[in-house]
mmCIF file of C-alpha atoms and ligand atoms in Angstrom:
data_model
loop_
_atom_site.group_PDB
_atom_site.id
_atom_site.type_symbol
_atom_site.label_atom_id
_atom_site.label_comp_id
_atom_site.label_asym_id
_atom_site.label_seq_id
_atom_site.Cartn_x
_atom_site.Cartn_y
_atom_site.Cartn_z
ATOM 1 C CA MET A 18 17.984 -26.511 18.692
ATOM 2 C CA GLN A 19 16.155 -23.914 16.620
ATOM 3 C CA ARG A 20 17.596 -23.284 13.134
ATOM 4 C CA ILE A 21 18.320 -19.584 12.581
ATOM 5 C CA TYR A 22 19.019 -19.404 8.874
ATOM 6 C CA LEU A 23 21.017 -16.289 7.998
ATOM 7 C CA ASP A 24 22.606 -17.418 4.746
ATOM 8 C CA ASN A 25 19.965 -15.947 2.451
ATOM 9 C CA ALA A 26 22.621 -14.420 0.196
ATOM 10 C CA ALA A 27 23.552 -17.978 -0.829
ATOM 11 C CA THR A 28 19.938 -18.965 -1.377
ATOM 12 C CA THR A 29 16.768 -18.001 0.417
ATOM 13 C CA TRP A 30 15.172 -20.422 2.844
ATOM 14 C CA PRO A 31 12.425 -21.158 3.563
ATOM 15 C CA LYS A 32 10.397 -20.495 0.418
ATOM 16 C CA PRO A 33 6.786 -19.339 0.590
ATOM 17 C CA GLU A 34 4.372 -22.288 0.875
ATOM 18 C CA PRO A 35 2.860 -21.804 -2.636
ATOM 19 C CA VAL A 36 6.351 -22.369 -4.096
ATOM 20 C CA TYR A 37 6.619 -25.838 -2.536
ATOM 21 C CA GLU A 38 3.052 -26.612 -3.616
ATOM 22 C CA ALA A 39 3.664 -25.572 -7.230
ATOM 23 C CA VAL A 40 6.813 -27.709 -7.509
ATOM 24 C CA GLU A 41 5.064 -30.722 -6.028
ATOM 25 C CA ARG A 42 1.964 -30.279 -8.208
ATOM 26 C CA TYR A 43 4.113 -30.236 -11.338
ATOM 27 C CA GLN A 44 6.191 -33.235 -10.234
ATOM 28 C CA ARG A 45 3.176 -35.375 -9.307
ATOM 29 C CA ASP A 46 0.587 -34.406 -11.900
ATOM 30 C CA ILE A 47 2.373 -33.112 -15.015
ATOM 31 C CA GLY A 48 5.918 -34.429 -15.104
ATOM 32 C CA ALA A 49 6.486 -33.926 -18.852
ATOM 33 C CA SER A 50 9.253 -32.069 -20.692
ATOM 34 C CA ALA A 51 8.234 -28.655 -22.008
ATOM 35 C CA GLY A 52 7.889 -28.049 -25.754
ATOM 36 C CA ARG A 53 8.855 -31.583 -26.719
ATOM 37 C CA GLY A 54 5.620 -33.556 -27.155
ATOM 38 C CA ALA A 55 2.106 -33.399 -28.595
ATOM 39 C CA TYR A 56 0.283 -34.929 -25.619
ATOM 40 C CA ARG A 57 -1.703 -32.972 -23.067
ATOM 41 C CA GLU A 58 0.860 -32.911 -20.241
ATOM 42 C CA ALA A 59 3.629 -31.790 -22.599
ATOM 43 C CA GLY A 60 1.427 -28.841 -23.565
ATOM 44 C CA GLU A 61 0.807 -28.116 -19.902
ATOM 45 C CA ALA A 62 4.534 -28.204 -19.175
ATOM 46 C CA HIS A 63 5.033 -25.709 -21.989
ATOM 47 C CA ARG A 64 2.417 -23.451 -20.405
ATOM 48 C CA VAL A 65 4.204 -23.685 -17.040
ATOM 49 C CA VAL A 66 7.360 -22.288 -18.662
ATOM 50 C CA ASP A 67 5.385 -19.576 -20.478
ATOM 51 C CA GLU A 68 3.706 -18.546 -17.233
ATOM 52 C CA ALA A 69 7.059 -18.235 -15.454
ATOM 53 C CA ARG A 70 8.387 -16.108 -18.310
ATOM 54 C CA LEU A 71 5.342 -13.846 -18.193
ATOM 55 C CA ALA A 72 5.541 -13.491 -14.400
ATOM 56 C CA CYS A 73 9.235 -12.522 -14.519
ATOM 57 C CA ALA A 74 8.660 -10.135 -17.446
ATOM 58 C CA GLN A 75 5.900 -8.406 -15.473
ATOM 59 C CA LEU A 76 8.054 -8.152 -12.353
ATOM 60 C CA LEU A 77 10.944 -6.624 -14.311
ATOM 61 C CA ASP A 78 8.690 -4.502 -16.533
ATOM 62 C CA VAL A 79 10.030 -6.136 -19.702
ATOM 63 C CA PRO A 80 7.454 -5.661 -22.480
ATOM 64 C CA GLU A 81 7.998 -9.000 -24.252
ATOM 65 C CA PRO A 82 8.192 -12.192 -22.145
ATOM 66 C CA ARG A 83 10.459 -13.748 -24.811
ATOM 67 C CA GLN A 84 13.148 -11.273 -23.690
ATOM 68 C CA ILE A 85 13.398 -13.296 -20.450
ATOM 69 C CA ILE A 86 15.831 -16.204 -20.742
ATOM 70 C CA PHE A 87 15.916 -18.983 -18.156
ATOM 71 C CA GLY A 88 18.973 -20.847 -16.956
ATOM 72 C CA CYS A 89 20.088 -22.775 -13.910
ATOM 73 C CA ASN A 90 21.486 -19.868 -11.849
ATOM 74 C CA ALA A 91 22.860 -16.329 -12.172
ATOM 75 C CA THR A 92 26.293 -17.679 -13.106
ATOM 76 C CA ASP A 93 24.838 -19.473 -16.122
ATOM 77 C CA LEU A 94 23.217 -16.282 -17.419
ATOM 78 C CA LEU A 95 26.179 -14.046 -16.613
ATOM 79 C CA ASN A 96 28.288 -16.348 -18.782
ATOM 80 C CA LEU A 97 25.750 -15.962 -21.595
ATOM 81 C CA ALA A 98 25.653 -12.184 -21.211
ATOM 82 C CA ILE A 99 29.407 -11.671 -20.947
ATOM 83 C CA VAL A 100 30.704 -14.247 -23.397
ATOM 84 C CA GLY A 101 27.801 -13.683 -25.792
ATOM 85 C CA MET A 102 28.549 -9.975 -26.085
ATOM 86 C CA LEU A 103 32.340 -10.121 -26.398
ATOM 87 C CA ARG A 104 34.380 -10.228 -29.594
ATOM 88 C CA ARG A 105 38.149 -10.560 -30.089
ATOM 89 C CA GLY A 106 40.134 -7.582 -28.831
ATOM 90 C CA ASP A 107 37.246 -5.987 -26.913
ATOM 91 C CA ARG A 108 37.722 -3.794 -23.884
ATOM 92 C CA VAL A 109 35.696 -4.482 -20.724
ATOM 93 C CA VAL A 110 35.268 -2.174 -17.776
ATOM 94 C CA SER A 111 34.279 -4.014 -14.616
ATOM 95 C CA THR A 112 34.886 -3.439 -10.906
ATOM 96 C CA VAL A 113 36.598 -4.975 -7.881
ATOM 97 C CA VAL A 114 33.271 -5.556 -6.143
ATOM 98 C CA GLU A 115 32.304 -8.373 -8.536
ATOM 99 C CA HIS A 116 31.545 -11.972 -7.678
ATOM 100 C CA ASN A 117 33.553 -14.755 -9.330
ATOM 101 C CA SER A 118 30.626 -15.330 -11.678
ATOM 102 C CA VAL A 119 31.770 -12.099 -13.393
ATOM 103 C CA LEU A 120 35.485 -12.173 -12.505
ATOM 104 C CA ARG A 121 36.122 -15.695 -13.792
ATOM 105 C CA PRO A 122 34.409 -15.439 -17.200
ATOM 106 C CA LEU A 123 36.403 -12.239 -17.752
ATOM 107 C CA ALA A 124 39.658 -13.846 -16.561
ATOM 108 C CA GLY A 125 39.003 -17.060 -18.468
ATOM 109 C CA TRP A 126 38.305 -15.351 -21.791
ATOM 110 C CA ARG A 127 40.923 -12.651 -21.414
ATOM 111 C CA GLU A 128 43.654 -14.563 -23.210
ATOM 112 C CA PRO A 129 41.648 -16.522 -25.822
ATOM 113 C CA LEU A 130 39.779 -13.360 -26.889
ATOM 114 C CA GLU A 131 42.693 -10.977 -26.242
ATOM 115 C CA LEU A 132 40.465 -8.846 -24.028
ATOM 116 C CA ASP A 133 41.511 -5.637 -22.343
ATOM 117 C CA VAL A 134 39.841 -5.906 -18.912
ATOM 118 C CA VAL A 135 39.997 -3.324 -16.132
ATOM 119 C CA HIS A 136 38.528 -3.532 -12.636
ATOM 120 C CA VAL A 137 37.619 -0.160 -11.176
ATOM 121 C CA GLY A 138 38.233 0.259 -7.437
ATOM 122 C CA CYS A 139 35.841 1.048 -4.598
ATOM 123 C CA ASP A 140 35.830 3.040 -1.367
ATOM 124 C CA ALA A 141 36.221 1.612 2.141
ATOM 125 C CA HIS A 142 32.490 0.775 2.276
ATOM 126 C CA GLY A 143 32.438 -1.111 -1.034
ATOM 127 C CA TYR A 144 30.946 1.592 -3.284
ATOM 128 C CA VAL A 145 32.505 1.805 -6.751
ATOM 129 C CA ASP A 146 34.690 4.850 -7.441
ATOM 130 C CA LEU A 147 32.529 6.654 -9.999
ATOM 131 C CA ASP A 148 35.270 9.067 -11.099
ATOM 132 C CA GLU A 149 37.562 6.175 -11.912
ATOM 133 C CA PHE A 150 34.681 4.338 -13.608
ATOM 134 C CA ARG A 151 33.958 7.383 -15.785
ATOM 135 C CA ARG A 152 37.648 7.799 -16.625
ATOM 136 C CA GLU A 153 38.007 4.153 -17.642
ATOM 137 C CA CYS A 154 34.921 4.376 -19.846
ATOM 138 C CA GLN A 155 36.153 7.563 -21.517
ATOM 139 C CA VAL A 156 39.863 6.851 -21.941
ATOM 140 C CA LYS A 157 39.123 3.945 -24.278
ATOM 141 C CA PRO A 158 35.448 3.080 -24.785
ATOM 142 C CA PRO A 159 34.603 -0.488 -23.715
ATOM 143 C CA ARG A 160 32.254 -2.803 -25.591
ATOM 144 C CA ILE A 161 30.627 -3.821 -22.306
ATOM 145 C CA VAL A 162 30.685 -2.785 -18.703
ATOM 146 C CA ALA A 163 30.022 -5.682 -16.336
ATOM 147 C CA ILE A 164 28.867 -4.394 -12.966
ATOM 148 C CA ASN A 165 27.352 -5.565 -9.716
ATOM 149 C CA HIS A 166 24.079 -4.177 -8.390
ATOM 150 C CA GLY A 167 24.102 -5.366 -4.755
ATOM 151 C CA SER A 168 27.145 -6.889 -3.081
ATOM 152 C CA ASN A 169 27.136 -10.291 -1.395
ATOM 153 C CA VAL A 170 29.906 -9.077 0.951
ATOM 154 C CA SER A 171 29.545 -5.366 1.691
ATOM 155 C CA GLY A 172 25.790 -5.135 1.092
ATOM 156 C CA ALA A 173 26.429 -1.950 -0.942
ATOM 157 C CA ILE A 174 23.887 -1.158 -3.657
ATOM 158 C CA GLN A 175 25.693 0.590 -6.499
ATOM 159 C CA PRO A 176 24.235 3.643 -8.295
ATOM 160 C CA VAL A 177 23.547 1.553 -11.397
ATOM 161 C CA ARG A 178 21.493 4.130 -13.289
ATOM 162 C CA GLU A 179 24.318 6.617 -13.051
ATOM 163 C CA MET A 180 26.889 4.020 -14.075
ATOM 164 C CA ALA A 181 24.698 2.893 -16.989
ATOM 165 C CA ALA A 182 24.445 6.493 -18.230
ATOM 166 C CA ILE A 183 28.243 6.839 -18.135
ATOM 167 C CA ALA A 184 28.648 3.554 -19.997
ATOM 168 C CA ARG A 185 26.041 4.453 -22.589
ATOM 169 C CA ASP A 186 27.736 7.830 -23.244
ATOM 170 C CA ALA A 187 30.858 5.804 -24.034
ATOM 171 C CA GLY A 188 28.859 3.573 -26.402
ATOM 172 C CA ALA A 189 29.076 0.484 -24.171
ATOM 173 C CA PHE A 190 26.485 -2.177 -23.393
ATOM 174 C CA VAL A 191 25.708 -2.668 -19.710
ATOM 175 C CA VAL A 192 25.692 -6.175 -18.184
ATOM 176 C CA LEU A 193 24.284 -6.106 -14.667
ATOM 177 C CA ASP A 194 24.715 -8.765 -12.004
ATOM 178 C CA ALA A 195 21.496 -8.447 -10.015
ATOM 179 C CA ALA A 196 21.921 -11.837 -8.289
ATOM 180 C CA GLN A 197 21.675 -10.319 -4.809
ATOM 181 C CA SER A 198 19.207 -7.517 -5.448
ATOM 182 C CA LEU A 199 16.348 -9.062 -7.434
ATOM 183 C CA GLY A 200 13.445 -9.637 -5.051
ATOM 184 C CA HIS A 201 15.235 -7.934 -2.151
ATOM 185 C CA VAL A 202 14.723 -4.394 -3.466
ATOM 186 C CA PRO A 203 12.198 -3.094 -6.000
ATOM 187 C CA LEU A 204 13.799 -2.911 -9.450
ATOM 188 C CA THR A 205 12.870 -3.027 -13.129
ATOM 189 C CA LEU A 206 14.877 -3.160 -16.341
ATOM 190 C CA PRO A 207 13.725 0.299 -17.564
ATOM 191 C CA GLU A 208 14.429 1.915 -14.177
ATOM 192 C CA LEU A 209 17.963 0.571 -14.029
ATOM 193 C CA ASP A 210 18.409 1.308 -17.733
ATOM 194 C CA VAL A 211 20.741 -1.618 -18.419
ATOM 195 C CA ASP A 212 21.007 -3.859 -21.489
ATOM 196 C CA LEU A 213 21.336 -7.266 -19.866
ATOM 197 C CA LEU A 214 20.232 -8.071 -16.332
ATOM 198 C CA ALA A 215 21.246 -11.470 -14.977
ATOM 199 C CA ALA A 216 19.971 -12.753 -11.650
ATOM 200 C CA SER A 217 19.409 -15.824 -9.550
ATOM 201 C CA ALA A 218 15.766 -16.802 -9.185
ATOM 202 C CA HIS A 219 16.570 -18.942 -6.104
ATOM 203 C CA LYS A 220 17.714 -16.048 -3.917
ATOM 204 C CA GLY A 221 15.579 -12.922 -3.319
ATOM 205 C CA LEU A 222 13.065 -13.940 -5.966
ATOM 206 C CA LEU A 223 12.231 -16.872 -3.638
ATOM 207 C CA GLY A 224 12.179 -19.507 -6.384
ATOM 208 C CA PRO A 225 13.547 -23.054 -6.037
ATOM 209 C CA ALA A 226 17.198 -24.056 -6.430
ATOM 210 C CA GLY A 227 18.479 -24.395 -9.984
ATOM 211 C CA THR A 228 16.857 -21.241 -11.381
ATOM 212 C CA GLY A 229 18.187 -18.027 -12.871
ATOM 213 C CA LEU A 230 17.145 -15.515 -15.482
ATOM 214 C CA LEU A 231 18.476 -13.006 -17.964
ATOM 215 C CA ALA A 232 16.391 -10.013 -19.042
ATOM 216 C CA ILE A 233 17.449 -8.667 -22.432
ATOM 217 C CA ARG A 234 16.600 -5.129 -23.451
ATOM 218 C CA PRO A 235 14.705 -5.414 -26.767
ATOM 219 C CA GLY A 236 17.147 -5.143 -29.672
ATOM 220 C CA VAL A 237 20.243 -6.103 -27.680
ATOM 221 C CA GLU A 238 19.783 -9.731 -28.795
ATOM 222 C CA GLN A 239 21.118 -8.658 -32.190
ATOM 223 C CA HIS A 240 24.533 -8.401 -30.512
ATOM 224 C CA LEU A 241 24.238 -11.413 -28.208
ATOM 225 C CA ARG A 242 25.600 -14.705 -29.500
ATOM 226 C CA PRO A 243 24.199 -17.901 -27.974
ATOM 227 C CA TRP A 244 26.627 -19.527 -25.610
ATOM 228 C CA LYS A 245 25.047 -22.875 -24.794
ATOM 229 C CA LEU A 246 24.269 -24.842 -27.962
ATOM 230 C CA GLY A 247 21.956 -27.826 -28.322
ATOM 231 C CA GLY A 248 18.399 -29.052 -28.767
ATOM 232 C CA THR A 249 15.482 -26.668 -28.397
ATOM 233 C CA GLY A 250 12.562 -29.012 -29.114
ATOM 234 C CA GLY A 251 11.879 -27.343 -32.495
ATOM 235 C CA ASP A 252 13.829 -26.551 -35.700
ATOM 236 C CA SER A 253 15.450 -29.943 -35.278
ATOM 237 C CA ASP A 254 16.822 -30.046 -38.799
ATOM 238 C CA ALA A 255 18.792 -26.818 -38.393
ATOM 239 C CA ARG A 256 22.504 -27.204 -37.640
ATOM 240 C CA ILE A 257 22.608 -23.953 -35.698
ATOM 241 C CA MET A 258 20.501 -22.436 -32.938
ATOM 242 C CA PRO A 259 17.173 -20.883 -34.016
ATOM 243 C CA GLU A 260 17.036 -17.101 -34.405
ATOM 244 C CA ALA A 261 13.844 -16.652 -32.396
ATOM 245 C CA LEU A 262 13.899 -15.821 -28.696
ATOM 246 C CA PRO A 263 13.837 -17.384 -26.173
ATOM 247 C CA ALA A 264 14.850 -20.681 -27.863
ATOM 248 C CA ARG A 265 18.035 -19.076 -29.260
ATOM 249 C CA TYR A 266 19.517 -19.005 -25.757
ATOM 250 C CA GLU A 267 17.781 -21.970 -24.102
ATOM 251 C CA ALA A 268 19.386 -25.213 -25.277
ATOM 252 C CA GLY A 269 18.406 -28.356 -23.386
ATOM 253 C CA SER A 270 15.419 -29.403 -21.302
ATOM 254 C CA HIS A 271 13.931 -26.846 -18.943
ATOM 255 C CA ASN A 272 13.846 -27.234 -15.177
ATOM 256 C CA VAL A 273 10.039 -27.155 -15.380
ATOM 257 C CA PRO A 274 9.198 -28.034 -11.744
ATOM 258 C CA ALA A 275 11.448 -25.246 -10.533
ATOM 259 C CA LEU A 276 9.925 -22.815 -13.038
ATOM 260 C CA ALA A 277 6.467 -23.697 -11.696
ATOM 261 C CA GLY A 278 7.891 -22.625 -8.344
ATOM 262 C CA VAL A 279 9.292 -19.412 -9.849
ATOM 263 C CA THR A 280 5.812 -18.373 -11.002
ATOM 264 C CA ALA A 281 4.425 -19.018 -7.530
ATOM 265 C CA ALA A 282 7.325 -17.080 -5.998
ATOM 266 C CA VAL A 283 6.839 -14.042 -8.249
ATOM 267 C CA ARG A 284 3.106 -14.032 -7.571
ATOM 268 C CA TYR A 285 3.883 -14.167 -3.828
ATOM 269 C CA LEU A 286 6.284 -11.225 -4.133
ATOM 270 C CA GLN A 287 3.725 -9.233 -6.128
ATOM 271 C CA GLU A 288 0.990 -9.985 -3.619
ATOM 272 C CA HIS A 289 3.073 -8.930 -0.615
ATOM 273 C CA GLY A 290 5.029 -6.200 -2.404
ATOM 274 C CA VAL A 291 8.809 -6.203 -2.854
ATOM 275 C CA ALA A 292 8.912 -2.731 -1.264
ATOM 276 C CA ALA A 293 7.199 -3.957 1.910
ATOM 277 C CA MET A 294 9.489 -6.974 2.123
ATOM 278 C CA ALA A 295 12.522 -4.739 1.531
ATOM 279 C CA GLU A 296 11.370 -2.533 4.402
ATOM 280 C CA HIS A 297 11.117 -5.555 6.690
ATOM 281 C CA GLU A 298 14.628 -6.689 5.734
ATOM 282 C CA ALA A 299 16.005 -3.147 6.131
ATOM 283 C CA ALA A 300 14.596 -2.873 9.673
ATOM 284 C CA LEU A 301 16.192 -6.202 10.609
ATOM 285 C CA THR A 302 19.482 -5.068 9.052
ATOM 286 C CA VAL A 303 19.557 -1.894 11.149
ATOM 287 C CA ARG A 304 18.872 -3.986 14.268
ATOM 288 C CA LEU A 305 21.579 -6.521 13.390
ATOM 289 C CA MET A 306 24.208 -3.908 12.555
ATOM 290 C CA GLY A 307 23.409 -1.906 15.682
ATOM 291 C CA GLY A 308 23.634 -4.987 17.879
ATOM 292 C CA LEU A 309 26.894 -6.223 16.360
ATOM 293 C CA ALA A 310 28.477 -2.763 16.523
ATOM 294 C CA ASP A 311 28.021 -2.742 20.314
ATOM 295 C CA ILE A 312 29.930 -6.001 20.836
ATOM 296 C CA PRO A 313 33.588 -5.544 21.883
ATOM 297 C CA GLY A 314 35.944 -7.245 19.436
ATOM 298 C CA VAL A 315 33.462 -7.218 16.546
ATOM 299 C CA THR A 316 34.264 -5.069 13.481
ATOM 300 C CA ILE A 317 31.643 -4.636 10.765
ATOM 301 C CA TYR A 318 32.862 -4.211 7.180
ATOM 302 C CA GLY A 319 31.024 -2.815 4.172
ATOM 303 C CA ALA A 320 28.218 -0.321 3.722
ATOM 304 C CA PRO A 321 26.971 1.596 6.797
ATOM 305 C CA SER A 322 23.335 1.045 7.738
ATOM 306 C CA GLU A 323 22.248 4.507 6.612
ATOM 307 C CA HIS A 324 23.603 3.969 3.065
ATOM 308 C CA ARG A 325 21.713 2.204 0.248
ATOM 309 C CA ARG A 326 22.396 -1.405 1.138
ATOM 310 C CA LEU A 327 21.097 -4.942 1.287
ATOM 311 C CA GLY A 328 20.629 -7.090 4.375
ATOM 312 C CA VAL A 329 24.082 -8.614 3.976
ATOM 313 C CA VAL A 330 26.248 -7.955 7.031
ATOM 314 C CA SER A 331 29.903 -9.048 7.156
ATOM 315 C CA PHE A 332 32.116 -8.799 10.198
ATOM 316 C CA ALA A 333 35.309 -9.943 11.873
ATOM 317 C CA VAL A 334 35.636 -11.152 15.464
ATOM 318 C CA ALA A 335 38.960 -10.490 17.186
ATOM 319 C CA GLY A 336 40.802 -13.671 17.991
ATOM 320 C CA TYR A 337 38.758 -15.872 15.648
ATOM 321 C CA ASP A 338 39.249 -17.313 12.203
ATOM 322 C CA PRO A 339 36.000 -16.554 10.307
ATOM 323 C CA GLN A 340 35.329 -20.207 9.376
ATOM 324 C CA GLU A 341 35.890 -21.298 12.952
ATOM 325 C CA PHE A 342 33.545 -18.604 14.243
ATOM 326 C CA ALA A 343 30.792 -19.541 11.775
ATOM 327 C CA THR A 344 31.054 -23.198 12.759
ATOM 328 C CA MET A 345 30.789 -22.258 16.432
ATOM 329 C CA LEU A 346 27.781 -20.015 15.793
ATOM 330 C CA ASP A 347 25.927 -22.954 14.298
ATOM 331 C CA ALA A 348 27.066 -25.427 16.939
ATOM 332 C CA SER A 349 26.278 -23.181 19.903
ATOM 333 C CA ALA A 350 23.102 -21.415 18.792
ATOM 334 C CA GLY A 351 21.936 -22.815 15.438
ATOM 335 C CA VAL A 352 22.876 -19.525 13.738
ATOM 336 C CA GLN A 353 23.771 -20.345 10.134
ATOM 337 C CA ALA A 354 26.309 -17.968 8.614
ATOM 338 C CA ARG A 355 28.717 -18.047 5.684
ATOM 339 C CA ALA A 356 32.397 -17.337 6.233
ATOM 340 C CA GLY A 357 35.422 -16.814 4.010
ATOM 341 C CA LEU A 358 35.982 -14.857 0.820
ATOM 342 C CA HIS A 359 32.412 -15.299 -0.514
ATOM 343 C CA CYS A 360 33.615 -15.756 -4.140
ATOM 344 C CA ALA A 361 34.589 -12.067 -4.148
ATOM 345 C CA PRO A 362 38.385 -12.013 -3.610
ATOM 346 C CA LEU A 363 39.035 -8.562 -5.086
ATOM 347 C CA LEU A 364 36.424 -6.968 -2.846
ATOM 348 C CA HIS A 365 37.881 -8.608 0.260
ATOM 349 C CA ARG A 366 41.279 -7.230 -0.793
ATOM 350 C CA ALA A 367 39.768 -3.755 -1.209
ATOM 351 C CA LEU A 368 38.047 -3.936 2.180
ATOM 352 C CA GLY A 369 41.221 -5.198 3.871
ATOM 353 C CA SER A 370 39.722 -8.530 4.954
ATOM 354 C CA HIS A 371 41.465 -10.838 2.458
ATOM 355 C CA SER A 372 44.541 -11.514 4.577
ATOM 356 C CA MET A 373 42.300 -12.478 7.518
ATOM 357 C CA GLY A 374 40.745 -15.272 5.455
ATOM 358 C CA GLY A 375 37.660 -13.142 4.806
ATOM 359 C CA LEU A 376 34.756 -12.384 7.114
ATOM 360 C CA VAL A 377 31.708 -13.916 8.772
ATOM 361 C CA ARG A 378 28.542 -13.028 6.866
ATOM 362 C CA LEU A 379 24.960 -12.981 8.091
ATOM 363 C CA SER A 380 22.410 -12.342 5.348
ATOM 364 C CA ILE A 381 18.777 -11.576 6.004
ATOM 365 C CA GLY A 382 15.738 -12.924 4.177
ATOM 366 C CA TRP A 383 12.000 -12.333 4.007
ATOM 367 C CA ALA A 384 11.225 -14.974 6.654
ATOM 368 C CA ASN A 385 13.646 -13.809 9.344
ATOM 369 C CA THR A 386 12.210 -12.284 12.498
ATOM 370 C CA LEU A 387 13.348 -9.723 15.056
ATOM 371 C CA GLU A 388 13.640 -12.524 17.617
ATOM 372 C CA GLN A 389 16.011 -14.428 15.329
ATOM 373 C CA ILE A 390 18.156 -11.337 14.809
ATOM 374 C CA ASP A 391 18.336 -10.735 18.555
ATOM 375 C CA ALA A 392 19.257 -14.379 19.104
ATOM 376 C CA ALA A 393 22.022 -14.083 16.482
ATOM 377 C CA ILE A 394 23.397 -10.928 18.154
ATOM 378 C CA ALA A 395 23.337 -12.660 21.546
ATOM 379 C CA ALA A 396 25.153 -15.696 20.101
ATOM 380 C CA VAL A 397 27.897 -13.523 18.572
ATOM 381 C CA GLU A 398 28.235 -11.639 21.864
ATOM 382 C CA GLN A 399 28.519 -14.794 23.931
ATOM 383 C CA LEU A 400 31.134 -16.398 21.674
ATOM 384 C CA SER A 401 33.208 -13.263 21.215
ATOM 385 C CA ALA A 402 33.261 -12.674 25.000
ATOM 386 C CA ALA A 403 35.027 -16.012 25.385
ATOM 387 C CA THR A 404 38.209 -14.619 23.765
ATOM 388 C CA ILE A 405 38.338 -11.341 25.669
HETATM 389 C C1 PLP B 515 26.800 -10.981 -6.412
HETATM 390 C C2 PLP B 515 26.585 -12.372 -6.912
HETATM 391 N N1 PLP B 515 26.620 -12.622 -8.222
HETATM 392 C C3 PLP B 515 26.425 -13.844 -8.732
HETATM 393 C C4 PLP B 515 26.178 -14.915 -7.909
HETATM 394 C C5 PLP B 515 25.972 -16.253 -8.493
HETATM 395 O O1 PLP B 515 24.656 -16.662 -8.305
HETATM 396 P P1 PLP B 515 24.220 -18.162 -8.580
HETATM 397 O O2 PLP B 515 24.592 -18.931 -7.374
HETATM 398 O O3 PLP B 515 22.746 -18.076 -8.789
HETATM 399 O O4 PLP B 515 24.935 -18.606 -9.780
HETATM 400 C C6 PLP B 515 26.134 -14.718 -6.521
HETATM 401 C C7 PLP B 515 25.896 -15.856 -5.619
HETATM 402 O O5 PLP B 515 26.036 -15.796 -4.441
HETATM 403 C C8 PLP B 515 26.340 -13.419 -6.018
HETATM 404 O O6 PLP B 515 26.317 -13.176 -4.702
#
């Protein structure tokens, strides 16, 4: 049976061919740790990391590549951004649309750091209530706002520039979770006007598993404490982390093969254009949402197709538990979906899908085709008809 992969919000698959080639080339021919040896391959490994940093800096329009910090996923870098910025007694304004990679660091540090954390609500489509957001920023200015760019449940793309302006007026730093948006829609750090942008590099950026990045607005590092402490390959005699970026935030050996793949992925995105790929995904999203909307018993949740949204489509099927339906989709038609609460419990509560055990989610990627989308719609239709 054909595999119809529609779980690109978890991680994109397949990757462009040059990504596989770059990883393999590094593994077979270089194989050394970066920045930790004087021999030729160690130098080459170091250059592989530098190249990845430069490629990501160019993509995000960050003037200094050292302002790009690598980690193993978006969660890793969100922890650095959130925990690194917070001090005892700080106030944080966040939202209910966040993923657990924002919710849990805030919940986990709430008591030890005596934080005052609020989660602003959203409308029925998953867009943050801007009036409430403004009020919460003004009533008692937060040190940071921690906000989502594109949702992994509703698909909604938040008006980040507007939210950043509100936060800045209140004197707050802006931490953005761009895990779902980077690579799926054109974006840069200056355009979004945020202080810290954390993202996966294994999702829309099309890099290998085990990659993530944090872009730091120049100067913000003065307020950002390192979170992960350990060896950096240099300054070995120092008892504390070096001051210089990026080493200050990059303890431990790099995932060099994956970073070789990240460079290849960014170059692929630049060559084909994120805007063109976004257009392709948007067309497939309209088709998918239109097809699902016509199926009796299917209810789509989240952002309508005409709103600013990602290719993440979540729905309920009358008479089915979401996990059961996702399993049947795979078994009957090879359609690979993700079901449940998607690590976003507050958003499912806000959308009214929490008590149902969440939703079934289909998420579109660069490699999906119209035929695959039509096959997925047909599979949902066939299965849902069985209960009616
Ligand atoms: C909105 C959002 N933020 C953060 C993450 C965490 O990303 P990662 O798996 O790279 O840690 C995800 C993952 O699905 C996500 O959807």
